[in-house]
Amino acid sequence: MTEALDAIDRAILNRYQGDFPICSRPYQEAAQTLGISEEELIKRLQRMLENRQLSRFGPMYHAERLGGGLSLCAMRIPEAQFDKVADQVNAFPEVAHNYARDHRFNMWFVLATETPERIDSVLQEIEQQTGFPVYNMPKKKEFFIGLKFEV
Amino acid sequence: MVLNDQDYQLIAEIQGGLPLCSHPYAEIGQRIGLDEATVIERIQAMVDSGVIKRLGIVVRHHELGYTANAMVVWDVPDQRLDEVGEKLGSLDCITLCYQRPRRLPDWPYNLFCMIHGQERGKVLGYIDQLVSSQGLDDIPHKVLFSGRRFKQRGARYQ
């Protein structure tokens, strides 16, 4: 970790992973519930963004409701070719994130496309470029989860 | 809700993040030629209708010390899927729980959940514990820890 979080940082993180106010001065309203000033809240968010402890501060969209496509995909890549294939896959702007995992299926990435139809064509392009099959595992059902990631 | 062109413009404008200033919605409005009240009204409508799932902080688990990121996959008999999915989803440590298609014969697992922890040992201990406490001993599962992370960004919309 780049820099330790103090109690106020944690309170901000635990309170505002959702439900950020939508009003004229939202930082002021949020700061009030946290017992700090608007200016301090803004400064702390800025610092945590710069330290890359936060990925973003803003909306998380529901891709399907925006009319886009979203899917989790997996590949089995021999170790010796892994880095090369990872570069090829990551070069696609539709690849939102990509993790190596310790399994025969060792590459897992999320595809986010502007239309649902585009998922299949990107998959085909990835298969053609890399020479390996892509296993497409789109979400069929989402089970309810509490919102927060507590720090 | 039905999204209009203006909404898509707004969606694109704030996807990278809200401005960090005292009147962020007015600031966004200025950039795309809308007044503050309209920006507030449209963003509220998107939250209410679920187009925006959440508005606020998106954390980077890894940078916050949660380096043991486990994807736990289960091969659940179809008739038990809802029961098991709801059980797992209700547990505090589980941050996502989805049904996904099996890819037979290579991939038999149809329920995926994510657990973020600070150490692998603890995460594995937690999984053992939940298997026995939730009566999941007869459901085959696998734990896939993440290794290197190559890319993390939100989806982009235009």
PDB file of C-alpha atoms in Angstrom, chain A:
ATOM      1  CA  MET A   1       0.000   0.000   0.000  1.00  0.00           C
ATOM      2  CA  THR A   2       1.316   3.436  -0.934  1.00  0.00           C
ATOM      3  CA  GLU A   3       0.174   5.236   2.172  1.00  0.00           C
ATOM      4  CA  ALA A   4      -1.752   4.109   5.223  1.00  0.00           C
ATOM      5  CA  LEU A   5      -5.370   5.113   5.565  1.00  0.00           C
ATOM      6  CA  ASP A   6      -6.427   6.828   8.750  1.00  0.00           C
ATOM      7  CA  ALA A   7      -9.757   6.527  10.539  1.00  0.00           C
ATOM      8  CA  ILE A   8     -11.341   9.334   8.504  1.00  0.00           C
ATOM      9  CA  ASP A   9     -10.242   7.802   5.185  1.00  0.00           C
ATOM     10  CA  ARG A  10     -11.786   4.508   6.255  1.00  0.00           C
ATOM     11  CA  ALA A  11     -14.991   6.195   7.284  1.00  0.00           C
ATOM     12  CA  ILE A  12     -15.175   7.844   3.847  1.00  0.00           C
ATOM     13  CA  LEU A  13     -14.538   4.541   2.073  1.00  0.00           C
ATOM     14  CA  ASN A  14     -17.005   2.592   4.138  1.00  0.00           C
ATOM     15  CA  ARG A  15     -19.727   5.189   3.820  1.00  0.00           C
ATOM     16  CA  TYR A  16     -19.490   6.216   0.173  1.00  0.00           C
ATOM     17  CA  GLN A  17     -19.024   3.155  -2.002  1.00  0.00           C
ATOM     18  CA  GLY A  18     -22.498   4.121  -3.090  1.00  0.00           C
ATOM     19  CA  ASP A  19     -25.196   6.613  -2.146  1.00  0.00           C
ATOM     20  CA  PHE A  20     -23.158   9.706  -2.969  1.00  0.00           C
ATOM     21  CA  PRO A  21     -25.589  12.645  -2.700  1.00  0.00           C
ATOM     22  CA  ILE A  22     -27.114  14.046  -5.871  1.00  0.00           C
ATOM     23  CA  CYS A  23     -27.711  17.686  -5.014  1.00  0.00           C
ATOM     24  CA  SER A  24     -26.128  21.054  -5.631  1.00  0.00           C
ATOM     25  CA  ARG A  25     -23.284  20.662  -3.105  1.00  0.00           C
ATOM     26  CA  PRO A  26     -22.927  16.905  -2.653  1.00  0.00           C
ATOM     27  CA  TYR A  27     -19.444  16.999  -1.108  1.00  0.00           C
ATOM     28  CA  GLN A  28     -20.706  19.372   1.551  1.00  0.00           C
ATOM     29  CA  GLU A  29     -23.640  17.105   2.337  1.00  0.00           C
ATOM     30  CA  ALA A  30     -21.436  14.002   2.429  1.00  0.00           C
ATOM     31  CA  ALA A  31     -18.824  15.780   4.541  1.00  0.00           C
ATOM     32  CA  GLN A  32     -21.476  16.742   7.048  1.00  0.00           C
ATOM     33  CA  THR A  33     -22.524  13.152   7.629  1.00  0.00           C
ATOM     34  CA  LEU A  34     -18.850  12.315   8.186  1.00  0.00           C
ATOM     35  CA  GLY A  35     -18.254  15.264  10.488  1.00  0.00           C
ATOM     36  CA  ILE A  36     -15.567  16.908   8.349  1.00  0.00           C
ATOM     37  CA  SER A  37     -15.475  19.923   6.053  1.00  0.00           C
ATOM     38  CA  GLU A  38     -16.292  19.860   2.352  1.00  0.00           C
ATOM     39  CA  GLU A  39     -12.756  20.936   1.565  1.00  0.00           C
ATOM     40  CA  GLU A  40     -11.243  18.143   3.613  1.00  0.00           C
ATOM     41  CA  LEU A  41     -13.404  15.505   1.967  1.00  0.00           C
ATOM     42  CA  ILE A  42     -12.391  16.708  -1.483  1.00  0.00           C
ATOM     43  CA  LYS A  43      -8.711  16.760  -0.501  1.00  0.00           C
ATOM     44  CA  ARG A  44      -8.840  13.246   0.899  1.00  0.00           C
ATOM     45  CA  LEU A  45     -10.602  11.850  -2.157  1.00  0.00           C
ATOM     46  CA  GLN A  46      -8.029  13.552  -4.354  1.00  0.00           C
ATOM     47  CA  ARG A  47      -5.151  12.038  -2.371  1.00  0.00           C
ATOM     48  CA  MET A  48      -6.622   8.526  -2.401  1.00  0.00           C
ATOM     49  CA  LEU A  49      -7.186   8.778  -6.148  1.00  0.00           C
ATOM     50  CA  GLU A  50      -3.621   9.968  -6.703  1.00  0.00           C
ATOM     51  CA  ASN A  51      -2.324   7.117  -4.526  1.00  0.00           C
ATOM     52  CA  ARG A  52      -4.426   4.759  -6.638  1.00  0.00           C
ATOM     53  CA  GLN A  53      -6.229   3.412  -3.580  1.00  0.00           C
ATOM     54  CA  LEU A  54      -9.409   4.386  -5.361  1.00  0.00           C
ATOM     55  CA  SER A  55      -9.992   3.289  -8.889  1.00  0.00           C
ATOM     56  CA  ARG A  56     -12.555   5.997  -9.578  1.00  0.00           C
ATOM     57  CA  PHE A  57     -14.995   8.294  -7.930  1.00  0.00           C
ATOM     58  CA  GLY A  58     -18.215   8.367  -9.874  1.00  0.00           C
ATOM     59  CA  PRO A  59     -20.842   6.119 -11.416  1.00  0.00           C
ATOM     60  CA  MET A  60     -20.750   2.367 -11.797  1.00  0.00           C
ATOM     61  CA  TYR A  61     -22.982   1.640 -14.759  1.00  0.00           C
ATOM     62  CA  HIS A  62     -25.194  -1.354 -15.371  1.00  0.00           C
ATOM     63  CA  ALA A  63     -23.716  -2.309 -18.733  1.00  0.00           C
ATOM     64  CA  GLU A  64     -26.722  -4.253 -20.004  1.00  0.00           C
ATOM     65  CA  ARG A  65     -29.134  -1.428 -19.175  1.00  0.00           C
ATOM     66  CA  LEU A  66     -26.951   0.948 -21.142  1.00  0.00           C
ATOM     67  CA  GLY A  67     -27.437  -1.352 -24.088  1.00  0.00           C
ATOM     68  CA  GLY A  68     -23.918  -2.730 -23.892  1.00  0.00           C
ATOM     69  CA  GLY A  69     -22.522  -6.246 -23.683  1.00  0.00           C
ATOM     70  CA  LEU A  70     -20.606  -7.645 -20.733  1.00  0.00           C
ATOM     71  CA  SER A  71     -19.039 -11.036 -20.236  1.00  0.00           C
ATOM     72  CA  LEU A  72     -16.432 -12.945 -18.274  1.00  0.00           C
ATOM     73  CA  CYS A  73     -14.083 -14.938 -20.480  1.00  0.00           C
ATOM     74  CA  ALA A  74     -11.453 -17.536 -19.710  1.00  0.00           C
ATOM     75  CA  MET A  75      -8.506 -18.985 -21.649  1.00  0.00           C
ATOM     76  CA  ARG A  76      -5.990 -21.785 -21.111  1.00  0.00           C
ATOM     77  CA  ILE A  77      -2.573 -20.537 -22.130  1.00  0.00           C
ATOM     78  CA  PRO A  78       0.722 -22.453 -21.863  1.00  0.00           C
ATOM     79  CA  GLU A  79       3.054 -20.686 -19.444  1.00  0.00           C
ATOM     80  CA  ALA A  80       5.689 -20.002 -22.090  1.00  0.00           C
ATOM     81  CA  GLN A  81       3.229 -18.046 -24.218  1.00  0.00           C
ATOM     82  CA  PHE A  82       1.337 -16.397 -21.423  1.00  0.00           C
ATOM     83  CA  ASP A  83       2.908 -12.935 -21.557  1.00  0.00           C
ATOM     84  CA  LYS A  84       2.632 -12.664 -25.288  1.00  0.00           C
ATOM     85  CA  VAL A  85      -1.039 -13.655 -25.270  1.00  0.00           C
ATOM     86  CA  ALA A  86      -1.751 -11.321 -22.329  1.00  0.00           C
ATOM     87  CA  ASP A  87      -0.359  -8.424 -24.375  1.00  0.00           C
ATOM     88  CA  GLN A  88      -2.483  -9.403 -27.360  1.00  0.00           C
ATOM     89  CA  VAL A  89      -5.643  -9.680 -25.263  1.00  0.00           C
ATOM     90  CA  ASN A  90      -5.043  -6.460 -23.305  1.00  0.00           C
ATOM     91  CA  ALA A  91      -4.560  -4.519 -26.521  1.00  0.00           C
ATOM     92  CA  PHE A  92      -8.315  -4.846 -27.180  1.00  0.00           C
ATOM     93  CA  PRO A  93     -10.024  -1.734 -25.781  1.00  0.00           C
ATOM     94  CA  GLU A  94     -13.063  -3.890 -24.954  1.00  0.00           C
ATOM     95  CA  VAL A  95     -11.037  -5.844 -22.363  1.00  0.00           C
ATOM     96  CA  ALA A  96     -11.915  -4.090 -19.104  1.00  0.00           C
ATOM     97  CA  HIS A  97      -9.719  -6.106 -16.799  1.00  0.00           C
ATOM     98  CA  ASN A  98      -7.623  -9.181 -16.937  1.00  0.00           C
ATOM     99  CA  TYR A  99      -6.269 -11.414 -14.169  1.00  0.00           C
ATOM    100  CA  ALA A 100      -3.982 -14.410 -14.142  1.00  0.00           C
ATOM    101  CA  ARG A 101      -5.389 -17.174 -11.929  1.00  0.00           C
ATOM    102  CA  ASP A 102      -3.857 -20.369 -10.583  1.00  0.00           C
ATOM    103  CA  HIS A 103      -5.786 -22.988 -12.555  1.00  0.00           C
ATOM    104  CA  ARG A 104      -5.602 -24.706 -15.921  1.00  0.00           C
ATOM    105  CA  PHE A 105      -7.876 -21.891 -16.996  1.00  0.00           C
ATOM    106  CA  ASN A 106      -5.235 -19.324 -16.163  1.00  0.00           C
ATOM    107  CA  MET A 107      -6.375 -16.123 -17.888  1.00  0.00           C
ATOM    108  CA  TRP A 108      -9.647 -14.427 -16.907  1.00  0.00           C
ATOM    109  CA  PHE A 109     -10.846 -11.195 -18.384  1.00  0.00           C
ATOM    110  CA  VAL A 110     -13.988  -9.107 -18.602  1.00  0.00           C
ATOM    111  CA  LEU A 111     -15.216  -7.868 -21.960  1.00  0.00           C
ATOM    112  CA  ALA A 112     -17.350  -4.738 -22.085  1.00  0.00           C
ATOM    113  CA  THR A 113     -18.707  -3.792 -25.497  1.00  0.00           C
ATOM    114  CA  GLU A 114     -21.028  -1.110 -26.763  1.00  0.00           C
ATOM    115  CA  THR A 115     -23.550  -3.624 -28.051  1.00  0.00           C
ATOM    116  CA  PRO A 116     -24.273  -7.221 -26.981  1.00  0.00           C
ATOM    117  CA  GLU A 117     -23.621  -8.461 -30.540  1.00  0.00           C
ATOM    118  CA  ARG A 118     -20.098  -7.116 -30.421  1.00  0.00           C
ATOM    119  CA  ILE A 119     -19.092  -9.633 -27.694  1.00  0.00           C
ATOM    120  CA  ASP A 120     -19.017 -12.518 -30.162  1.00  0.00           C
ATOM    121  CA  SER A 121     -17.046 -10.654 -32.781  1.00  0.00           C
ATOM    122  CA  VAL A 122     -14.412  -9.514 -30.268  1.00  0.00           C
ATOM    123  CA  LEU A 123     -14.129 -13.094 -29.004  1.00  0.00           C
ATOM    124  CA  GLN A 124     -13.535 -14.302 -32.526  1.00  0.00           C
ATOM    125  CA  GLU A 125     -10.913 -11.645 -33.129  1.00  0.00           C
ATOM    126  CA  ILE A 126      -9.122 -12.645 -29.917  1.00  0.00           C
ATOM    127  CA  GLU A 127      -9.207 -16.317 -30.935  1.00  0.00           C
ATOM    128  CA  GLN A 128      -7.830 -15.499 -34.371  1.00  0.00           C
ATOM    129  CA  GLN A 129      -5.038 -13.315 -33.075  1.00  0.00           C
ATOM    130  CA  THR A 130      -3.940 -15.579 -30.239  1.00  0.00           C
ATOM    131  CA  GLY A 131      -4.703 -18.986 -31.750  1.00  0.00           C
ATOM    132  CA  PHE A 132      -6.358 -20.165 -28.505  1.00  0.00           C
ATOM    133  CA  PRO A 133     -10.044 -20.755 -27.766  1.00  0.00           C
ATOM    134  CA  VAL A 134     -11.915 -18.300 -25.567  1.00  0.00           C
ATOM    135  CA  TYR A 135     -14.542 -19.695 -23.166  1.00  0.00           C
ATOM    136  CA  ASN A 136     -17.375 -17.225 -22.916  1.00  0.00           C
ATOM    137  CA  MET A 137     -19.198 -17.237 -19.562  1.00  0.00           C
ATOM    138  CA  PRO A 138     -21.715 -14.401 -19.497  1.00  0.00           C
ATOM    139  CA  LYS A 139     -23.730 -13.844 -16.343  1.00  0.00           C
ATOM    140  CA  LYS A 140     -27.026 -15.742 -16.335  1.00  0.00           C
ATOM    141  CA  LYS A 141     -28.241 -14.614 -12.946  1.00  0.00           C
ATOM    142  CA  GLU A 142     -26.998 -12.284 -10.244  1.00  0.00           C
ATOM    143  CA  PHE A 143     -27.600 -13.090  -6.601  1.00  0.00           C
ATOM    144  CA  PHE A 144     -28.163 -10.234  -4.203  1.00  0.00           C
ATOM    145  CA  ILE A 145     -25.094  -8.949  -2.418  1.00  0.00           C
ATOM    146  CA  GLY A 146     -24.648  -6.320   0.241  1.00  0.00           C
ATOM    147  CA  LEU A 147     -22.969  -3.269  -1.248  1.00  0.00           C
ATOM    148  CA  LYS A 148     -19.921  -2.618   0.765  1.00  0.00           C
ATOM    149  CA  PHE A 149     -16.322  -3.584   0.725  1.00  0.00           C
ATOM    150  CA  GLU A 150     -15.279  -2.809   4.256  1.00  0.00           C
ATOM    151  CA  VAL A 151     -11.791  -1.444   4.950  1.00  0.00           C
TER     152      VAL A 151
END
